[in-house]
Amino acid sequence: AQTVTQSQPEMSVQEAETVTLSCTYDTSESDYYLFWYKQPPSRQMILVIRQEAYKQQNATENRFSVNFQKAAKSFSLKISDSQLGDAAMYFCAYRSSGALTSGTYKYIFGTGTRLKVLA
Amino acid sequence: DAGVTQSPTHLIKTRGQHVTLRCSPISGHKSVSWYQQVLGQGPQFIFQYYEKEERGRGNFPDRFSARQFPNYSSELNVNALLLGDSALYLCASSLSPGANVLTFGAGSRLTVL
């Protein structure tokens, strides 16, 4: 079974600085998707960035980028020029590219990292 | 366009009671998934529905059930509530089960006393 591990319960960063959130996963599959979701106090999970495992190029979305190391099964999120609005819980998630035998596509989430941004 | 909407936003129940949570997906999205997020944890998969049929369920007891309606909205039902059912219940929708963009609602916060 696949697992996702986030070993940093909480991180802090000064406004305008850069921070990296860590995520490792375990799978025997070769093709899958990895995601970072942000959950602010409003509770809604918001997709930050997505990476397809077959793509070697690291995904980038404005100030957010990932370092995807497939062999090491590592998927870290770098936030540049941190802003107060970045403060939230960040969840790393895994999803198989194909359906389970039941036809289900399910996401497996880590336990989250709480990011605090200091003014 | 409206996002994924869930109701109620908060509710309090006592042990043994029953609860129904509702979800309206984004217009055009035919797949709905339900996740349970216990405080301090990541979301856990409960169900996925597509075209009114259950496509899969996670490791949850039979007290949990769901259905999807012809307009693709969905209900999650939990019977015989236990204290451990206290959680944020998240609904997410996508165009199809395999679409790699999952959009979440703001959730329903259930407290069981």
mmCIF file of C-alpha atoms in Angstrom:
data_model
loop_
_atom_site.group_PDB
_atom_site.id
_atom_site.type_symbol
_atom_site.label_atom_id
_atom_site.label_comp_id
_atom_site.label_asym_id
_atom_site.label_seq_id
_atom_site.Cartn_x
_atom_site.Cartn_y
_atom_site.Cartn_z
ATOM 1 C CA ALA A 1 0.000 0.000 0.000
ATOM 2 C CA GLN A 2 1.110 3.527 -0.682
ATOM 3 C CA THR A 3 2.049 5.862 2.150
ATOM 4 C CA VAL A 4 2.836 9.566 2.367
ATOM 5 C CA THR A 5 4.985 11.002 5.148
ATOM 6 C CA GLN A 6 5.410 14.629 6.152
ATOM 7 C CA SER A 7 7.985 14.764 8.924
ATOM 8 C CA GLN A 8 7.694 18.475 9.715
ATOM 9 C CA PRO A 9 4.608 19.167 11.839
ATOM 10 C CA GLU A 10 5.314 22.890 11.802
ATOM 11 C CA MET A 11 7.579 25.325 9.962
ATOM 12 C CA SER A 12 8.118 29.061 10.249
ATOM 13 C CA VAL A 13 9.421 31.533 7.680
ATOM 14 C CA GLN A 14 10.011 35.254 7.626
ATOM 15 C CA GLU A 15 7.960 37.232 5.164
ATOM 16 C CA ALA A 16 9.751 37.511 1.782
ATOM 17 C CA GLU A 17 12.036 34.580 2.612
ATOM 18 C CA THR A 18 12.066 31.069 1.117
ATOM 19 C CA VAL A 19 10.906 27.903 2.839
ATOM 20 C CA THR A 20 10.936 24.235 1.828
ATOM 21 C CA LEU A 21 8.378 21.695 3.026
ATOM 22 C CA SER A 22 9.353 18.028 2.878
ATOM 23 C CA CYS A 23 7.361 15.005 1.746
ATOM 24 C CA THR A 24 8.366 11.411 1.169
ATOM 25 C CA TYR A 25 6.194 8.622 -0.152
ATOM 26 C CA ASP A 26 6.340 4.916 -0.656
ATOM 27 C CA THR A 27 4.961 3.081 -3.661
ATOM 28 C CA SER A 28 5.794 0.212 -5.956
ATOM 29 C CA GLU A 29 4.093 1.895 -8.902
ATOM 30 C CA SER A 30 5.979 3.630 -11.671
ATOM 31 C CA ASP A 31 3.292 6.033 -12.791
ATOM 32 C CA TYR A 32 1.408 8.282 -10.405
ATOM 33 C CA TYR A 33 0.591 11.870 -9.504
ATOM 34 C CA LEU A 34 1.808 13.930 -6.593
ATOM 35 C CA PHE A 35 0.124 17.035 -5.243
ATOM 36 C CA TRP A 36 0.543 19.777 -2.708
ATOM 37 C CA TYR A 37 -2.668 21.144 -1.234
ATOM 38 C CA LYS A 38 -3.019 24.183 1.010
ATOM 39 C CA GLN A 39 -5.679 24.309 3.737
ATOM 40 C CA PRO A 40 -6.127 27.763 5.279
ATOM 41 C CA PRO A 41 -8.314 28.368 8.344
ATOM 42 C CA SER A 42 -11.291 28.570 5.991
ATOM 43 C CA ARG A 43 -10.817 24.761 5.729
ATOM 44 C CA GLN A 44 -11.078 24.516 1.944
ATOM 45 C CA MET A 45 -8.316 22.433 0.404
ATOM 46 C CA ILE A 46 -6.733 24.395 -2.441
ATOM 47 C CA LEU A 47 -4.494 22.780 -5.044
ATOM 48 C CA VAL A 48 -1.085 24.442 -5.026
ATOM 49 C CA ILE A 49 0.866 22.353 -7.506
ATOM 50 C CA ARG A 50 0.745 19.006 -9.283
ATOM 51 C CA GLN A 51 3.493 16.711 -10.619
ATOM 52 C CA GLU A 52 3.168 13.760 -12.971
ATOM 53 C CA ALA A 53 5.695 11.064 -12.110
ATOM 54 C CA TYR A 54 6.589 10.404 -15.739
ATOM 55 C CA LYS A 55 7.724 14.004 -16.185
ATOM 56 C CA GLN A 56 11.311 14.620 -15.153
ATOM 57 C CA GLN A 57 10.897 18.380 -15.161
ATOM 58 C CA ASN A 58 9.904 19.820 -11.805
ATOM 59 C CA ALA A 59 6.552 21.598 -11.757
ATOM 60 C CA THR A 60 6.431 25.343 -11.088
ATOM 61 C CA GLU A 61 3.516 27.647 -10.353
ATOM 62 C CA ASN A 62 4.580 31.244 -9.804
ATOM 63 C CA ARG A 63 6.270 31.368 -6.346
ATOM 64 C CA PHE A 64 5.727 27.646 -5.770
ATOM 65 C CA SER A 65 8.007 24.949 -7.133
ATOM 66 C CA VAL A 66 8.745 21.338 -6.340
ATOM 67 C CA ASN A 67 11.856 19.223 -6.140
ATOM 68 C CA PHE A 68 10.749 15.800 -7.361
ATOM 69 C CA GLN A 69 13.277 13.020 -6.778
ATOM 70 C CA LYS A 70 11.620 9.878 -8.101
ATOM 71 C CA ALA A 71 14.334 7.429 -7.129
ATOM 72 C CA ALA A 72 14.442 8.808 -3.602
ATOM 73 C CA LYS A 73 10.627 9.028 -3.485
ATOM 74 C CA SER A 74 10.854 12.608 -2.330
ATOM 75 C CA PHE A 75 8.598 15.507 -3.274
ATOM 76 C CA SER A 76 9.387 18.786 -1.537
ATOM 77 C CA LEU A 77 7.625 22.131 -1.978
ATOM 78 C CA LYS A 78 9.577 25.378 -2.146
ATOM 79 C CA ILE A 79 7.776 28.636 -1.486
ATOM 80 C CA SER A 80 9.713 31.709 -2.565
ATOM 81 C CA ASP A 81 9.069 35.283 -1.425
ATOM 82 C CA SER A 82 6.747 34.051 1.326
ATOM 83 C CA GLN A 83 3.655 36.128 1.978
ATOM 84 C CA LEU A 84 1.388 36.368 5.002
ATOM 85 C CA GLY A 85 -1.357 34.728 2.948
ATOM 86 C CA ASP A 86 0.771 31.603 2.571
ATOM 87 C CA ALA A 87 0.177 30.736 6.218
ATOM 88 C CA ALA A 88 -1.822 27.499 6.261
ATOM 89 C CA MET A 89 -1.632 23.729 6.612
ATOM 90 C CA TYR A 90 0.079 22.137 3.640
ATOM 91 C CA PHE A 91 -0.702 18.564 2.662
ATOM 92 C CA CYS A 92 1.258 16.335 0.328
ATOM 93 C CA ALA A 93 -0.880 13.797 -1.543
ATOM 94 C CA TYR A 94 -0.379 10.785 -3.802
ATOM 95 C CA ARG A 95 -2.673 9.306 -6.414
ATOM 96 C CA SER A 96 -2.132 6.342 -8.673
ATOM 97 C CA SER A 97 -2.368 7.126 -12.368
ATOM 98 C CA GLY A 98 -4.623 4.151 -12.906
ATOM 99 C CA ALA A 99 -7.715 3.072 -11.061
ATOM 100 C CA LEU A 100 -7.753 0.525 -8.309
ATOM 101 C CA THR A 101 -9.397 -2.775 -9.184
ATOM 102 C CA SER A 102 -12.698 -1.317 -8.074
ATOM 103 C CA GLY A 103 -12.354 1.531 -10.530
ATOM 104 C CA THR A 104 -11.636 3.971 -7.713
ATOM 105 C CA TYR A 105 -9.152 6.784 -7.818
ATOM 106 C CA LYS A 106 -8.263 7.773 -4.286
ATOM 107 C CA TYR A 107 -5.854 10.288 -2.881
ATOM 108 C CA ILE A 108 -3.541 9.406 -0.020
ATOM 109 C CA PHE A 109 -2.618 12.379 2.135
ATOM 110 C CA GLY A 110 0.178 13.014 4.573
ATOM 111 C CA THR A 111 -0.443 14.411 8.050
ATOM 112 C CA GLY A 112 0.341 17.973 7.015
ATOM 113 C CA THR A 113 2.803 20.732 7.843
ATOM 114 C CA ARG A 114 1.599 23.920 9.477
ATOM 115 C CA LEU A 115 3.377 26.906 7.928
ATOM 116 C CA LYS A 116 3.634 30.120 9.903
ATOM 117 C CA VAL A 117 4.719 33.301 8.152
ATOM 118 C CA LEU A 118 6.301 35.916 10.393
ATOM 119 C CA ALA A 119 5.950 39.601 9.571
ATOM 120 C CA ASP B 1 -18.913 29.604 -11.337
ATOM 121 C CA ALA B 2 -19.833 28.269 -7.936
ATOM 122 C CA GLY B 3 -17.334 25.910 -6.402
ATOM 123 C CA VAL B 4 -18.092 22.753 -4.481
ATOM 124 C CA THR B 5 -20.712 23.597 -1.868
ATOM 125 C CA GLN B 6 -21.352 21.615 1.284
ATOM 126 C CA SER B 7 -24.025 21.820 3.930
ATOM 127 C CA PRO B 8 -24.329 22.168 6.803
ATOM 128 C CA THR B 9 -21.048 23.896 7.644
ATOM 129 C CA HIS B 10 -21.201 22.924 11.307
ATOM 130 C CA LEU B 11 -23.354 20.546 13.276
ATOM 131 C CA ILE B 12 -23.447 18.933 16.691
ATOM 132 C CA LYS B 13 -24.923 15.491 17.320
ATOM 133 C CA THR B 14 -25.012 13.063 20.216
ATOM 134 C CA ARG B 15 -23.828 9.494 20.233
ATOM 135 C CA GLY B 16 -26.177 7.081 18.519
ATOM 136 C CA GLN B 17 -27.782 9.697 16.312
ATOM 137 C CA HIS B 18 -27.761 9.806 12.533
ATOM 138 C CA VAL B 19 -26.371 12.552 10.294
ATOM 139 C CA THR B 20 -26.726 13.484 6.628
ATOM 140 C CA LEU B 21 -24.195 15.709 4.913
ATOM 141 C CA ARG B 22 -24.786 17.214 1.496
ATOM 142 C CA CYS B 23 -22.546 18.193 -1.384
ATOM 143 C CA SER B 24 -23.104 19.970 -4.689
ATOM 144 C CA PRO B 25 -20.269 19.548 -7.179
ATOM 145 C CA ILE B 26 -18.975 22.097 -9.623
ATOM 146 C CA SER B 27 -21.249 22.363 -12.637
ATOM 147 C CA GLY B 28 -20.217 19.750 -15.181
ATOM 148 C CA HIS B 29 -18.388 17.574 -12.675
ATOM 149 C CA LYS B 30 -19.836 14.079 -12.576
ATOM 150 C CA SER B 31 -17.622 12.478 -9.941
ATOM 151 C CA VAL B 32 -17.867 13.137 -6.219
ATOM 152 C CA SER B 33 -15.573 11.862 -3.490
ATOM 153 C CA TRP B 34 -15.895 12.064 0.275
ATOM 154 C CA TYR B 35 -13.018 12.351 2.733
ATOM 155 C CA GLN B 36 -12.887 12.392 6.532
ATOM 156 C CA GLN B 37 -10.344 14.662 8.191
ATOM 157 C CA VAL B 38 -9.852 14.072 11.888
ATOM 158 C CA LEU B 39 -8.234 16.946 13.783
ATOM 159 C CA GLY B 40 -4.496 16.957 13.255
ATOM 160 C CA GLN B 41 -4.572 14.412 10.429
ATOM 161 C CA GLY B 42 -4.753 14.408 6.672
ATOM 162 C CA PRO B 43 -7.991 13.547 4.861
ATOM 163 C CA GLN B 44 -8.906 9.871 4.603
ATOM 164 C CA PHE B 45 -10.835 8.494 1.619
ATOM 165 C CA ILE B 46 -14.387 7.338 2.346
ATOM 166 C CA PHE B 47 -16.249 7.025 -0.989
ATOM 167 C CA GLN B 48 -16.100 7.852 -4.651
ATOM 168 C CA TYR B 49 -19.204 8.109 -6.834
ATOM 169 C CA TYR B 50 -19.540 8.525 -10.563
ATOM 170 C CA GLU B 51 -22.709 8.629 -12.610
ATOM 171 C CA LYS B 52 -24.716 7.691 -9.507
ATOM 172 C CA GLU B 53 -22.736 4.520 -8.923
ATOM 173 C CA GLU B 54 -20.297 3.788 -6.115
ATOM 174 C CA ARG B 55 -16.855 3.354 -7.615
ATOM 175 C CA GLY B 56 -15.105 2.548 -4.380
ATOM 176 C CA ARG B 57 -15.007 2.915 -0.640
ATOM 177 C CA GLY B 58 -12.263 3.277 1.911
ATOM 178 C CA ASN B 59 -11.760 1.421 5.158
ATOM 179 C CA PHE B 60 -14.871 2.681 6.944
ATOM 180 C CA PRO B 61 -17.618 0.675 8.676
ATOM 181 C CA ASP B 62 -21.009 0.019 7.165
ATOM 182 C CA ARG B 63 -22.434 2.808 9.323
ATOM 183 C CA PHE B 64 -21.132 5.080 6.581
ATOM 184 C CA SER B 65 -23.118 5.196 3.352
ATOM 185 C CA ALA B 66 -23.554 7.612 0.497
ATOM 186 C CA ARG B 67 -25.421 8.152 -2.707
ATOM 187 C CA GLN B 68 -25.286 10.349 -5.760
ATOM 188 C CA PHE B 69 -28.307 11.881 -7.409
ATOM 189 C CA PRO B 70 -29.135 12.428 -11.108
ATOM 190 C CA ASN B 71 -27.940 16.048 -10.813
ATOM 191 C CA TYR B 72 -24.601 14.661 -9.491
ATOM 192 C CA SER B 73 -25.066 16.071 -6.011
ATOM 193 C CA SER B 74 -24.311 13.667 -3.200
ATOM 194 C CA GLU B 75 -25.203 12.790 0.361
ATOM 195 C CA LEU B 76 -23.055 11.146 3.009
ATOM 196 C CA ASN B 77 -24.940 9.369 5.775
ATOM 197 C CA VAL B 78 -23.513 8.171 9.055
ATOM 198 C CA ASN B 79 -25.614 6.051 11.414
ATOM 199 C CA ALA B 80 -25.150 5.260 15.099
ATOM 200 C CA LEU B 81 -22.671 8.090 15.595
ATOM 201 C CA LEU B 82 -19.634 7.505 17.772
ATOM 202 C CA LEU B 83 -17.410 10.075 19.444
ATOM 203 C CA GLY B 84 -14.684 9.087 16.999
ATOM 204 C CA ASP B 85 -16.810 10.234 14.074
ATOM 205 C CA SER B 86 -16.139 13.837 15.084
ATOM 206 C CA ALA B 87 -14.262 15.279 12.118
ATOM 207 C CA LEU B 88 -14.315 17.587 9.137
ATOM 208 C CA TYR B 89 -16.035 15.859 6.235
ATOM 209 C CA LEU B 90 -14.779 17.042 2.885
ATOM 210 C CA CYS B 91 -16.477 16.613 -0.441
ATOM 211 C CA ALA B 92 -14.507 16.897 -3.661
ATOM 212 C CA SER B 93 -15.599 16.852 -7.273
ATOM 213 C CA SER B 94 -13.941 16.196 -10.609
ATOM 214 C CA LEU B 95 -14.998 15.859 -14.222
ATOM 215 C CA SER B 96 -14.485 12.121 -14.054
ATOM 216 C CA PRO B 97 -13.031 9.692 -11.513
ATOM 217 C CA GLY B 98 -9.632 9.693 -13.177
ATOM 218 C CA ALA B 99 -9.341 13.423 -13.779
ATOM 219 C CA ASN B 100 -6.220 14.656 -12.047
ATOM 220 C CA VAL B 101 -7.769 17.846 -10.759
ATOM 221 C CA LEU B 102 -9.806 17.388 -7.598
ATOM 222 C CA THR B 103 -11.659 20.427 -6.263
ATOM 223 C CA PHE B 104 -12.672 20.427 -2.606
ATOM 224 C CA GLY B 105 -15.470 22.105 -0.725
ATOM 225 C CA ALA B 106 -14.999 23.836 2.621
ATOM 226 C CA GLY B 107 -16.308 20.831 4.502
ATOM 227 C CA SER B 108 -18.876 20.039 7.166
ATOM 228 C CA ARG B 109 -17.573 20.088 10.727
ATOM 229 C CA LEU B 110 -19.281 17.348 12.732
ATOM 230 C CA THR B 111 -19.009 17.225 16.502
ATOM 231 C CA VAL B 112 -20.357 14.178 18.304
ATOM 232 C CA LEU B 113 -20.991 14.589 22.042
#
